[in-house]
Amino acid sequence: MYDVSARPKHRSRGAARLLLGGACALAVIVASMAVATLAQADLSGPPGTTLQAAAERSGRYFGAAMGADRLNDSGFLTIADREFDMMTAVNEMKPDATEPNRGQFDFRAGDAIYNWATQHGMRFRGHTLAWHAQQPRFWGSLSGSALRTAMIDHINGVMAHYKGKFAYWDVVNEAFAENGSRRSSNLQSTGNDWIEVAFRTARAADPSVKLCYNDYNIENWSYGKTQGVYNMIRDFKNRGVPIDCVGLQTHFTGGSSLPGNFQQTLSSFAALGVDVALTEADVTNASTSQYQGLTQACMNVPRCVGITTWGIRDSDSWRGNESPLLFDRNSNPKAAYTAVLNALNAASTTVPGTTTPPTTTPPTTTPPTTPPTEQPGACTATYRMVNSWGGGFQGEVSVTNNGSATLSGWTVRLTLAGGQTLANLWSGINTGTSGAVSVRNAEYNGTLGANASTTFGFLVNGSSDAAPGGLSCTSP
Ligand code: XIL
């Protein structure tokens, strides 16, 4: 239901042929729907020569934001069509734009952007349903349950119009303060549960779209606001509040810059069981190293599904005086464009669910040097290598409950070969990064019924891709 991870516009010929047979008739039927399920990561293909082609190699997207005024700007449209496969409306789908008066919805500007984007093969990120800013004027005279009802009605009205059409919706935008507490706003004043009410309403309104929480200044893992948002997402996952993704705006403008621990932030959010995305990227003076770094961090985290820049050329930017985008005012790509393109092409992880499973036996280049170890007892751990490159590899461990009683919690122990260091681990919590490492379940995947299994994944740096040894699983 939520497999909307990638829909390449310009698929490689081989992949296109594979998809053609069964998909052809269906494609006609769903041509007007943006939510396609075709997903074709292929890291062995040639490097992409556009942002979208380079991103699609790993099952990711490369997006931009546009205002309706850009629909008459052929310079903008040419680059958008060539380079991008995901689109977001800058202002046209915000609450003040879509419901200027109570119960009176206006989708003209949003639809114009949506129609252009989808007619040019792009998918769509909706932005945004509930926010302290750019609210309809009538929200300003409401409070308490009346404002709560207006928010719910707004979500229902807008999502009904775009039902089945978007890949992602930013349901709630910017609800946290810098210290990690909730931002004070009229919506917050309706009660602390307003965010989860928004998400539950959204899920019921359109079960086909991935629902995101979106914010800025949540890129630095040790920052209070990041931790506040993380704790909310963890709480939502624990309590079954529907949430599928976290959008990190990544505005490295206005005095902000790329933190050194950005990848840790992405992988930590992803380990909660949500997609992560960079939703509004821009960088002061288009610093090549920061653009390279933010792209690489995303490429290193399998559940980082894509990157959107907030505009295309500096002349499109809300912070144009900082020249923060990948194209200059004359539509020329900057050095940062090349850095991003190369980092996309160098991706070594793919988005889960976007790789076609091999129809033949796995290639002989990736056998584990020790066979998967079966252990007596409640659970079994088996290792497989997902992908390797000079300097590292991606591994996955399946944890299976081979008893008849439900397990609550598991711990896998393994030993990394000499010179190998764990760079990143998701869907589990590790102790140690070299030699003997133990991994216990994440909060959401510890309960395993009889014969049920789950997986965790990890990236290892090191010149050898030797399989971990001494695999064992215990519970709890
Ligand atoms: C900005 C738009 O780019 C401007 O045109 C508008 O005046 C204000 O909003 N975070 C968000 C975006 O989530 O919606 C904001 O967009 C930029 C910051």
Tab-separated table of C-alpha atoms and ligand atoms in Angstrom:
chain	number	residue	atom	x	y	z
A	1	MET	CA	0.000	0.000	0.000
A	2	TYR	CA	2.842	2.395	0.760
A	3	ASP	CA	5.243	1.254	-1.899
A	4	VAL	CA	5.617	4.540	-3.652
A	5	SER	CA	9.333	4.816	-3.253
A	6	ALA	CA	10.418	5.454	-6.794
A	7	ARG	CA	8.899	5.874	-10.179
A	8	PRO	CA	11.706	6.530	-12.588
A	9	LYS	CA	10.782	8.846	-15.446
A	10	HIS	CA	13.652	7.795	-17.631
A	11	ARG	CA	14.123	4.155	-16.868
A	12	SER	CA	17.027	2.201	-18.303
A	13	ARG	CA	16.122	0.196	-21.369
A	14	GLY	CA	16.639	-3.182	-19.662
A	15	ALA	CA	14.493	-2.248	-16.707
A	16	ALA	CA	11.850	-0.749	-18.970
A	17	ARG	CA	11.635	-3.948	-20.966
A	18	LEU	CA	11.184	-6.006	-17.824
A	19	LEU	CA	8.326	-3.831	-16.718
A	20	LEU	CA	6.624	-3.435	-20.025
A	21	GLY	CA	4.643	-6.670	-20.415
A	22	GLY	CA	2.291	-6.657	-17.426
A	23	ALA	CA	2.537	-2.975	-16.714
A	24	CYS	CA	1.411	-1.701	-20.089
A	25	ALA	CA	-2.332	-2.117	-19.768
A	26	LEU	CA	-2.229	-1.059	-16.154
A	27	ALA	CA	-0.171	1.984	-17.019
A	28	VAL	CA	-2.948	3.273	-19.215
A	29	ILE	CA	-5.460	2.922	-16.418
A	30	VAL	CA	-3.317	4.577	-13.801
A	31	ALA	CA	-1.708	7.127	-16.097
A	32	SER	CA	-3.449	9.956	-14.297
A	33	MET	CA	-2.406	8.667	-10.876
A	34	ALA	CA	0.871	9.847	-9.451
A	35	VAL	CA	1.264	6.978	-7.061
A	36	ALA	CA	2.916	4.240	-9.044
A	37	THR	CA	4.585	1.245	-7.503
A	38	LEU	CA	7.285	0.665	-10.100
A	39	ALA	CA	10.612	0.746	-8.370
A	40	GLN	CA	13.849	-0.057	-10.120
A	41	ALA	CA	17.033	0.511	-8.224
A	42	ASP	CA	20.027	-0.731	-10.187
A	43	LEU	CA	23.441	0.240	-8.895
A	44	SER	CA	25.190	-1.673	-11.648
A	45	GLY	CA	23.795	0.589	-14.369
A	46	PRO	CA	25.702	3.464	-15.942
A	47	PRO	CA	26.055	6.703	-13.947
A	48	GLY	CA	23.132	9.090	-14.356
A	49	THR	CA	23.801	12.296	-16.271
A	50	THR	CA	20.916	14.182	-14.649
A	51	LEU	CA	19.980	14.529	-10.987
A	52	GLN	CA	16.892	12.373	-11.379
A	53	ALA	CA	18.670	9.623	-13.309
A	54	ALA	CA	21.495	9.550	-10.779
A	55	ALA	CA	19.028	9.376	-7.868
A	56	GLU	CA	16.928	6.674	-9.509
A	57	ARG	CA	19.926	4.320	-9.700
A	58	SER	CA	19.467	3.741	-5.983
A	59	GLY	CA	15.655	3.893	-5.971
A	60	ARG	CA	15.635	7.514	-4.824
A	61	TYR	CA	14.139	10.699	-6.229
A	62	PHE	CA	15.477	14.195	-6.794
A	63	GLY	CA	12.865	16.883	-6.290
A	64	ALA	CA	12.335	20.614	-6.546
A	65	ALA	CA	9.773	23.096	-5.272
A	66	MET	CA	8.004	25.518	-7.609
A	67	GLY	CA	5.481	28.300	-7.354
A	68	ALA	CA	2.616	28.664	-9.834
A	69	ASP	CA	4.386	31.700	-11.322
A	70	ARG	CA	7.072	29.382	-12.681
A	71	LEU	CA	4.523	27.759	-14.999
A	72	ASN	CA	5.216	30.639	-17.417
A	73	ASP	CA	8.979	30.462	-17.033
A	74	SER	CA	10.371	28.291	-19.794
A	75	GLY	CA	13.889	28.443	-18.378
A	76	PHE	CA	12.661	26.950	-15.129
A	77	LEU	CA	10.441	24.368	-16.806
A	78	THR	CA	13.223	23.104	-19.060
A	79	ILE	CA	15.502	22.348	-16.128
A	80	ALA	CA	12.658	20.962	-14.023
A	81	ASP	CA	11.679	18.500	-16.718
A	82	ARG	CA	15.237	17.415	-17.441
A	83	GLU	CA	16.615	17.100	-13.923
A	84	PHE	CA	13.804	16.378	-11.456
A	85	ASP	CA	11.330	13.561	-10.822
A	86	MET	CA	9.525	14.884	-7.734
A	87	MET	CA	7.754	18.213	-7.301
A	88	THR	CA	6.441	20.263	-4.371
A	89	ALA	CA	4.365	23.444	-4.441
A	90	VAL	CA	6.141	26.285	-2.642
A	91	ASN	CA	3.020	28.000	-1.289
A	92	GLU	CA	0.013	26.812	-3.279
A	93	MET	CA	-1.001	23.870	-1.099
A	94	LYS	CA	-0.608	25.599	2.246
A	95	PRO	CA	-3.747	26.076	4.359
A	96	ASP	CA	-4.270	29.749	3.448
A	97	ALA	CA	-4.063	28.919	-0.250
A	98	THR	CA	-6.308	25.855	-0.324
A	99	GLU	CA	-9.067	27.027	2.067
A	100	PRO	CA	-9.151	30.825	2.053
A	101	ASN	CA	-12.635	30.860	3.578
A	102	ARG	CA	-14.255	28.273	5.774
A	103	GLY	CA	-15.410	25.294	3.689
A	104	GLN	CA	-14.500	27.104	0.464
A	105	PHE	CA	-11.591	25.280	-1.093
A	106	ASP	CA	-9.502	26.606	-3.947
A	107	PHE	CA	-7.240	24.123	-5.679
A	108	ARG	CA	-6.632	26.030	-8.912
A	109	ALA	CA	-3.036	27.059	-8.299
A	110	GLY	CA	-2.080	23.773	-6.652
A	111	ASP	CA	-3.697	21.760	-9.417
A	112	ALA	CA	-1.867	23.728	-12.095
A	113	ILE	CA	1.470	22.789	-10.531
A	114	TYR	CA	0.410	19.210	-9.891
A	115	ASN	CA	-0.853	18.772	-13.456
A	116	TRP	CA	2.300	20.159	-15.028
A	117	ALA	CA	4.533	18.004	-12.816
A	118	THR	CA	2.673	14.758	-13.391
A	119	GLN	CA	2.321	15.423	-17.102
A	120	HIS	CA	6.115	15.584	-17.094
A	121	GLY	CA	6.508	12.266	-15.329
A	122	MET	CA	7.117	13.539	-11.816
A	123	ARG	CA	5.669	12.373	-8.556
A	124	PHE	CA	4.419	14.841	-5.950
A	125	ARG	CA	5.049	15.804	-2.326
A	126	GLY	CA	2.139	17.668	-0.776
A	127	HIS	CA	3.136	20.593	1.470
A	128	THR	CA	1.474	21.207	3.979
A	129	LEU	CA	-1.777	20.580	5.890
A	130	ALA	CA	-1.268	21.967	9.388
A	131	TRP	CA	1.214	24.704	10.271
A	132	HIS	CA	1.455	27.709	12.562
A	133	ALA	CA	2.162	29.954	9.546
A	134	GLN	CA	0.312	30.733	6.314
A	135	GLN	CA	-3.017	29.836	7.902
A	136	PRO	CA	-6.415	30.849	6.549
A	137	ARG	CA	-7.510	34.151	8.040
A	138	PHE	CA	-10.538	32.522	9.633
A	139	TRP	CA	-8.352	30.201	11.739
A	140	GLY	CA	-7.151	33.342	13.485
A	141	SER	CA	-10.547	33.962	15.036
A	142	LEU	CA	-10.935	30.363	16.238
A	143	SER	CA	-9.512	28.548	19.234
A	144	GLY	CA	-9.970	25.366	21.255
A	145	SER	CA	-12.296	22.741	19.836
A	146	ALA	CA	-13.544	25.052	17.092
A	147	LEU	CA	-10.009	25.464	15.724
A	148	ARG	CA	-9.383	21.736	16.166
A	149	THR	CA	-12.478	21.004	14.100
A	150	ALA	CA	-11.417	23.507	11.460
A	151	MET	CA	-8.029	21.772	11.186
A	152	ILE	CA	-9.653	18.350	10.825
A	153	ASP	CA	-12.095	19.678	8.230
A	154	HIS	CA	-9.223	21.279	6.351
A	155	ILE	CA	-7.203	18.063	6.256
A	156	ASN	CA	-10.240	16.121	5.082
A	157	GLY	CA	-11.145	18.676	2.423
A	158	VAL	CA	-7.669	18.973	0.925
A	159	MET	CA	-6.801	15.306	1.122
A	160	ALA	CA	-10.081	14.289	-0.496
A	161	HIS	CA	-9.175	16.433	-3.503
A	162	TYR	CA	-5.712	14.909	-3.890
A	163	LYS	CA	-6.643	11.408	-2.765
A	164	GLY	CA	-4.519	8.716	-4.431
A	165	LYS	CA	-2.401	11.278	-6.270
A	166	PHE	CA	0.573	12.098	-4.045
A	167	ALA	CA	3.558	10.063	-2.946
A	168	TYR	CA	4.003	12.039	0.306
A	169	TRP	CA	2.122	14.643	2.322
A	170	ASP	CA	3.726	16.935	4.889
A	171	VAL	CA	0.865	16.583	7.338
A	172	VAL	CA	2.328	18.790	10.054
A	173	ASN	CA	5.044	21.396	9.529
A	174	GLU	CA	7.380	22.995	12.087
A	175	ALA	CA	5.596	22.160	15.334
A	176	PHE	CA	8.664	22.158	17.597
A	177	ALA	CA	10.609	24.915	19.339
A	178	GLU	CA	14.402	25.080	19.266
A	179	ASN	CA	14.716	23.570	22.775
A	180	GLY	CA	12.777	20.455	21.834
A	181	SER	CA	9.473	21.387	23.416
A	182	ARG	CA	6.401	22.092	21.368
A	183	ARG	CA	6.307	25.440	19.593
A	184	SER	CA	3.564	27.616	21.022
A	185	SER	CA	0.888	28.291	18.439
A	186	ASN	CA	-2.859	28.459	18.162
A	187	LEU	CA	-2.870	24.811	17.056
A	188	GLN	CA	-0.738	23.768	20.046
A	189	SER	CA	-3.216	25.576	22.270
A	190	THR	CA	-5.953	23.221	21.138
A	191	GLY	CA	-4.182	20.446	23.104
A	192	ASN	CA	-0.936	18.514	22.908
A	193	ASP	CA	-2.584	15.754	20.905
A	194	TRP	CA	-3.227	18.007	17.895
A	195	ILE	CA	-0.384	16.475	15.908
A	196	GLU	CA	-1.520	12.907	16.321
A	197	VAL	CA	-5.091	13.930	15.554
A	198	ALA	CA	-3.823	15.465	12.320
A	199	PHE	CA	-2.010	12.234	11.390
A	200	ARG	CA	-4.944	9.976	12.251
A	201	THR	CA	-7.250	12.194	10.241
A	202	ALA	CA	-4.835	12.141	7.325
A	203	ARG	CA	-4.470	8.356	7.312
A	204	ALA	CA	-8.231	7.902	7.243
A	205	ALA	CA	-8.605	10.525	4.493
A	206	ASP	CA	-6.078	8.914	2.120
A	207	PRO	CA	-4.535	5.588	3.123
A	208	SER	CA	-2.414	5.501	-0.057
A	209	VAL	CA	-0.082	8.417	0.681
A	210	LYS	CA	2.924	8.435	2.993
A	211	LEU	CA	2.403	10.832	5.884
A	212	CYS	CA	5.347	12.989	6.960
A	213	TYR	CA	6.291	15.286	9.802
A	214	ASN	CA	8.466	18.114	8.412
A	215	ASP	CA	10.731	20.583	10.243
A	216	TYR	CA	13.923	22.664	10.114
A	217	ASN	CA	16.895	22.655	12.496
A	218	ILE	CA	16.471	18.944	13.142
A	219	GLU	CA	19.622	17.972	11.238
A	220	ASN	CA	22.056	18.059	14.173
A	221	TRP	CA	21.613	14.902	16.245
A	222	SER	CA	22.720	16.545	19.484
A	223	TYR	CA	20.349	19.519	19.157
A	224	GLY	CA	17.356	19.793	21.472
A	225	LYS	CA	14.821	20.228	18.693
A	226	THR	CA	16.064	17.123	16.885
A	227	GLN	CA	15.646	15.115	20.063
A	228	GLY	CA	12.184	16.540	20.657
A	229	VAL	CA	11.003	15.499	17.201
A	230	TYR	CA	12.732	12.115	17.524
A	231	ASN	CA	10.955	11.418	20.802
A	232	MET	CA	7.602	12.295	19.274
A	233	ILE	CA	8.152	9.977	16.308
A	234	ARG	CA	9.279	7.187	18.629
A	235	ASP	CA	6.202	7.707	20.773
A	236	PHE	CA	3.967	7.667	17.679
A	237	LYS	CA	5.507	4.421	16.457
A	238	ASN	CA	5.136	2.849	19.911
A	239	ARG	CA	1.500	3.817	20.186
A	240	GLY	CA	0.533	3.079	16.598
A	241	VAL	CA	-0.141	6.677	15.584
A	242	PRO	CA	0.150	6.573	11.782
A	243	ILE	CA	3.345	8.219	10.537
A	244	ASP	CA	5.522	7.122	7.623
A	245	CYS	CA	8.248	9.694	7.190
A	246	VAL	CA	10.216	12.603	8.583
A	247	GLY	CA	11.166	15.502	6.339
A	248	LEU	CA	14.327	17.364	7.304
A	249	GLN	CA	14.159	20.727	5.596
A	250	THR	CA	17.975	21.047	5.459
A	251	HIS	CA	17.979	24.813	5.031
A	252	PHE	CA	21.692	25.350	5.465
A	253	THR	CA	21.099	29.044	4.899
A	254	GLY	CA	20.399	31.960	7.205
A	255	GLY	CA	23.354	31.034	9.412
A	256	SER	CA	22.838	27.261	9.502
A	257	SER	CA	25.278	24.747	8.050
A	258	LEU	CA	25.631	21.011	7.584
A	259	PRO	CA	26.380	19.350	10.929
A	260	GLY	CA	29.013	16.630	11.060
A	261	ASN	CA	26.554	14.149	12.547
A	262	PHE	CA	23.836	14.578	9.919
A	263	GLN	CA	24.018	10.961	8.770
A	264	GLN	CA	23.586	9.813	12.357
A	265	THR	CA	20.415	11.881	12.561
A	266	LEU	CA	19.039	10.352	9.375
A	267	SER	CA	19.854	6.797	10.387
A	268	SER	CA	18.480	7.342	13.895
A	269	PHE	CA	15.134	8.539	12.563
A	270	ALA	CA	15.111	5.733	9.999
A	271	ALA	CA	15.729	3.179	12.742
A	272	LEU	CA	12.350	4.120	14.183
A	273	GLY	CA	10.773	2.631	11.061
A	274	VAL	CA	10.085	5.776	9.038
A	275	ASP	CA	11.380	7.040	5.710
A	276	VAL	CA	13.517	10.157	5.893
A	277	ALA	CA	13.867	12.801	3.205
A	278	LEU	CA	15.676	16.102	2.692
A	279	THR	CA	12.723	18.276	1.798
A	280	GLU	CA	13.803	21.903	1.282
A	281	ALA	CA	17.550	21.868	0.742
A	282	ASP	CA	19.482	25.048	0.097
A	283	VAL	CA	23.020	25.996	1.168
A	284	THR	CA	24.574	29.446	1.523
A	285	ASN	CA	26.611	30.176	-1.621
A	286	ALA	CA	25.937	26.593	-2.735
A	287	SER	CA	28.925	25.287	-0.777
A	288	THR	CA	30.150	22.284	-2.746
A	289	SER	CA	31.329	20.418	0.326
A	290	GLN	CA	28.027	20.877	2.159
A	291	TYR	CA	25.955	19.824	-0.847
A	292	GLN	CA	28.237	16.840	-1.329
A	293	GLY	CA	28.006	15.975	2.349
A	294	LEU	CA	24.239	16.214	2.660
A	295	THR	CA	23.780	14.100	-0.457
A	296	GLN	CA	26.239	11.474	0.641
A	297	ALA	CA	24.631	11.228	4.067
A	298	CYS	CA	21.307	10.510	2.398
A	299	MET	CA	22.859	7.963	0.052
A	300	ASN	CA	24.378	6.125	3.012
A	301	VAL	CA	21.015	5.640	4.739
A	302	PRO	CA	18.796	3.142	2.935
A	303	ARG	CA	15.582	4.728	4.124
A	304	CYS	CA	16.617	8.199	2.962
A	305	VAL	CA	14.297	8.204	-0.029
A	306	GLY	CA	15.148	11.466	-1.763
A	307	ILE	CA	16.285	15.070	-1.769
A	308	THR	CA	14.292	18.164	-2.745
A	309	THR	CA	15.856	21.578	-3.313
A	310	TRP	CA	13.709	24.623	-2.476
A	311	GLY	CA	13.683	26.025	-5.982
A	312	ILE	CA	15.989	25.304	-8.903
A	313	ARG	CA	17.909	28.502	-9.778
A	314	ASP	CA	19.035	31.196	-7.358
A	315	SER	CA	16.372	33.408	-8.880
A	316	ASP	CA	13.725	30.958	-7.600
A	317	SER	CA	15.020	30.901	-4.028
A	318	TRP	CA	13.303	32.388	-0.983
A	319	ARG	CA	16.853	33.224	0.110
A	320	GLY	CA	18.124	34.281	-3.300
A	321	ASN	CA	20.617	36.752	-1.822
A	322	GLU	CA	22.555	33.755	-0.492
A	323	SER	CA	22.733	32.151	-3.971
A	324	PRO	CA	21.926	28.799	-2.355
A	325	LEU	CA	20.720	26.572	-5.197
A	326	LEU	CA	22.340	24.241	-7.713
A	327	PHE	CA	21.714	26.453	-10.767
A	328	ASP	CA	22.655	30.105	-11.180
A	329	ARG	CA	20.404	32.875	-12.461
A	330	ASN	CA	21.382	32.037	-16.032
A	331	SER	CA	20.283	28.424	-15.588
A	332	ASN	CA	23.857	27.149	-15.536
A	333	PRO	CA	24.683	24.290	-13.170
A	334	LYS	CA	27.186	25.237	-10.486
A	335	ALA	CA	30.078	23.222	-9.083
A	336	ALA	CA	27.686	22.038	-6.357
A	337	TYR	CA	25.511	20.468	-9.042
A	338	THR	CA	28.395	18.253	-10.127
A	339	ALA	CA	29.179	17.397	-6.509
A	340	VAL	CA	25.576	16.332	-5.928
A	341	LEU	CA	25.418	14.386	-9.178
A	342	ASN	CA	28.589	12.490	-8.324
A	343	ALA	CA	27.414	11.753	-4.798
A	344	LEU	CA	24.098	10.427	-6.125
A	345	ASN	CA	25.919	8.202	-8.585
A	346	ALA	CA	28.204	6.925	-5.834
A	347	ALA	CA	25.276	5.662	-3.738
A	348	SER	CA	25.997	2.275	-2.252
A	349	THR	CA	22.656	1.657	-0.560
A	350	THR	CA	19.275	1.319	-2.223
A	351	VAL	CA	15.867	2.235	-0.863
A	352	PRO	CA	14.281	-0.932	0.596
A	353	GLY	CA	11.703	-2.365	-1.748
A	354	THR	CA	13.068	-0.723	-4.893
A	355	THR	CA	15.368	-3.522	-5.978
A	356	THR	CA	13.955	-6.287	-8.143
A	357	PRO	CA	14.779	-9.554	-6.373
A	358	PRO	CA	17.205	-11.650	-8.413
A	359	THR	CA	15.544	-14.482	-10.314
A	360	THR	CA	18.734	-16.534	-10.309
A	361	THR	CA	20.928	-17.625	-7.437
A	362	PRO	CA	22.885	-14.796	-5.843
A	363	PRO	CA	26.145	-13.855	-7.567
A	364	THR	CA	29.185	-15.814	-6.525
A	365	THR	CA	31.024	-12.648	-5.536
A	366	THR	CA	29.061	-12.266	-2.318
A	367	PRO	CA	29.093	-15.572	-0.454
A	368	PRO	CA	29.644	-15.241	3.268
A	369	THR	CA	33.007	-16.696	4.206
A	370	THR	CA	31.310	-18.578	7.025
A	371	PRO	CA	27.975	-20.265	6.412
A	372	PRO	CA	24.929	-18.817	8.189
A	373	THR	CA	24.927	-20.139	11.701
A	374	GLU	CA	21.878	-21.897	13.073
A	375	GLN	CA	21.600	-21.835	16.831
A	376	PRO	CA	19.400	-23.855	19.150
A	377	GLY	CA	17.001	-21.795	21.234
A	378	ALA	CA	14.382	-19.240	20.710
A	379	CYS	CA	15.765	-17.291	17.775
A	380	THR	CA	18.054	-17.699	14.804
A	381	ALA	CA	20.170	-15.073	13.087
A	382	THR	CA	21.256	-15.366	9.471
A	383	TYR	CA	23.526	-12.985	7.637
A	384	ARG	CA	23.592	-11.952	4.007
A	385	MET	CA	25.632	-9.382	2.182
A	386	VAL	CA	23.443	-6.922	0.325
A	387	ASN	CA	26.096	-5.013	-1.545
A	388	SER	CA	29.808	-4.366	-1.391
A	389	TRP	CA	32.220	-1.846	-2.853
A	390	GLY	CA	35.902	-1.119	-2.451
A	391	GLY	CA	36.088	0.066	1.124
A	392	GLY	CA	32.931	-1.311	2.618
A	393	PHE	CA	29.747	-3.281	2.394
A	394	GLN	CA	26.108	-3.372	3.385
A	395	GLY	CA	24.912	-6.384	5.367
A	396	GLU	CA	21.576	-7.589	6.607
A	397	VAL	CA	20.731	-9.978	9.425
A	398	SER	CA	17.400	-11.783	9.574
A	399	VAL	CA	16.170	-12.651	13.024
A	400	THR	CA	13.645	-15.480	13.136
A	401	ASN	CA	11.643	-16.796	16.049
A	402	ASN	CA	11.915	-20.544	15.633
A	403	GLY	CA	9.961	-21.358	18.771
A	404	SER	CA	6.221	-21.511	19.311
A	405	ALA	CA	6.021	-18.768	21.940
A	406	THR	CA	6.058	-15.079	21.093
A	407	LEU	CA	9.427	-13.437	21.720
A	408	SER	CA	9.600	-10.075	23.370
A	409	GLY	CA	12.993	-8.707	22.522
A	410	TRP	CA	16.077	-10.230	20.921
A	411	THR	CA	19.827	-9.721	20.885
A	412	VAL	CA	22.150	-10.759	18.089
A	413	ARG	CA	25.882	-11.080	18.686
A	414	LEU	CA	28.401	-11.088	15.895
A	415	THR	CA	32.087	-10.436	15.409
A	416	LEU	CA	33.367	-8.118	12.700
A	417	ALA	CA	36.629	-9.043	10.984
A	418	GLY	CA	39.812	-7.131	11.771
A	419	GLY	CA	39.871	-3.648	10.219
A	420	GLN	CA	36.088	-3.506	9.796
A	421	THR	CA	34.102	-0.749	11.520
A	422	LEU	CA	30.367	-0.402	11.762
A	423	ALA	CA	29.422	2.920	10.140
A	424	ASN	CA	25.678	2.804	10.447
A	425	LEU	CA	23.019	0.385	11.672
A	426	TRP	CA	19.234	0.574	11.370
A	427	SER	CA	16.219	-1.351	12.692
A	428	GLY	CA	18.268	-2.347	15.726
A	429	ILE	CA	20.404	-0.791	18.457
A	430	ASN	CA	24.076	-1.718	18.538
A	431	THR	CA	26.678	-1.829	21.266
A	432	GLY	CA	30.198	-1.627	19.870
A	433	THR	CA	31.346	-0.791	16.357
A	434	SER	CA	34.250	-3.195	15.821
A	435	GLY	CA	35.210	-6.700	16.895
A	436	ALA	CA	32.447	-8.189	19.065
A	437	VAL	CA	29.233	-6.258	18.461
A	438	SER	CA	25.807	-6.894	19.904
A	439	VAL	CA	22.584	-5.651	18.391
A	440	ARG	CA	19.295	-5.601	20.193
A	441	ASN	CA	15.880	-4.954	18.684
A	442	ALA	CA	14.617	-1.459	17.984
A	443	GLU	CA	11.523	-0.413	19.901
A	444	TYR	CA	9.174	-1.444	17.136
A	445	ASN	CA	10.568	-4.823	16.004
A	446	GLY	CA	11.229	-6.699	19.244
A	447	THR	CA	8.001	-8.674	19.345
A	448	LEU	CA	8.115	-11.734	17.122
A	449	GLY	CA	5.310	-14.272	16.974
A	450	ALA	CA	5.990	-17.961	16.275
A	451	ASN	CA	8.005	-18.308	13.038
A	452	ALA	CA	7.947	-14.550	12.482
A	453	SER	CA	11.103	-12.782	11.413
A	454	THR	CA	12.488	-9.301	11.101
A	455	THR	CA	15.700	-7.814	9.771
A	456	PHE	CA	18.235	-5.195	10.690
A	457	GLY	CA	20.770	-3.720	8.333
A	458	PHE	CA	24.155	-2.075	8.605
A	459	LEU	CA	27.025	-0.494	6.733
A	460	VAL	CA	30.602	-1.478	7.445
A	461	ASN	CA	33.755	0.379	6.448
A	462	GLY	CA	36.893	-1.663	5.819
A	463	SER	CA	38.999	-3.073	3.025
A	464	SER	CA	37.681	-6.611	3.500
A	465	ASP	CA	34.046	-7.605	3.039
A	466	ALA	CA	34.459	-10.819	5.057
A	467	ALA	CA	31.176	-11.866	6.657
A	468	PRO	CA	30.771	-11.373	10.386
A	469	GLY	CA	31.573	-14.481	12.401
A	470	GLY	CA	30.164	-16.007	15.563
A	471	LEU	CA	26.553	-15.111	14.847
A	472	SER	CA	24.167	-15.907	17.692
A	473	CYS	CA	20.703	-14.862	18.738
A	474	THR	CA	19.201	-14.822	22.225
A	475	SER	CA	15.937	-13.610	23.636
A	476	PRO	CA	15.119	-11.391	25.355
B	1	XIL	C1	8.460	29.666	2.198
B	1	XIL	C2	8.264	30.083	0.754
B	1	XIL	O1	9.396	29.708	0.018
B	1	XIL	C3	8.052	31.566	0.657
B	1	XIL	O2	7.698	31.926	-0.660
B	1	XIL	C4	6.959	32.010	1.610
B	1	XIL	O3	6.882	33.400	1.603
B	1	XIL	C5	7.230	31.532	3.008
B	1	XIL	O4	7.406	30.126	3.012
B	1	XIL	N1	9.848	26.146	5.589
B	1	XIL	C6	8.769	25.664	4.887
B	1	XIL	C7	8.358	26.321	3.631
B	1	XIL	O5	8.215	24.622	5.263
B	1	XIL	O6	6.976	26.235	3.432
B	1	XIL	C8	8.802	27.761	3.583
B	1	XIL	O7	8.499	28.285	2.302
B	1	XIL	C9	10.268	27.861	3.882
B	1	XIL	C10	10.560	27.344	5.272
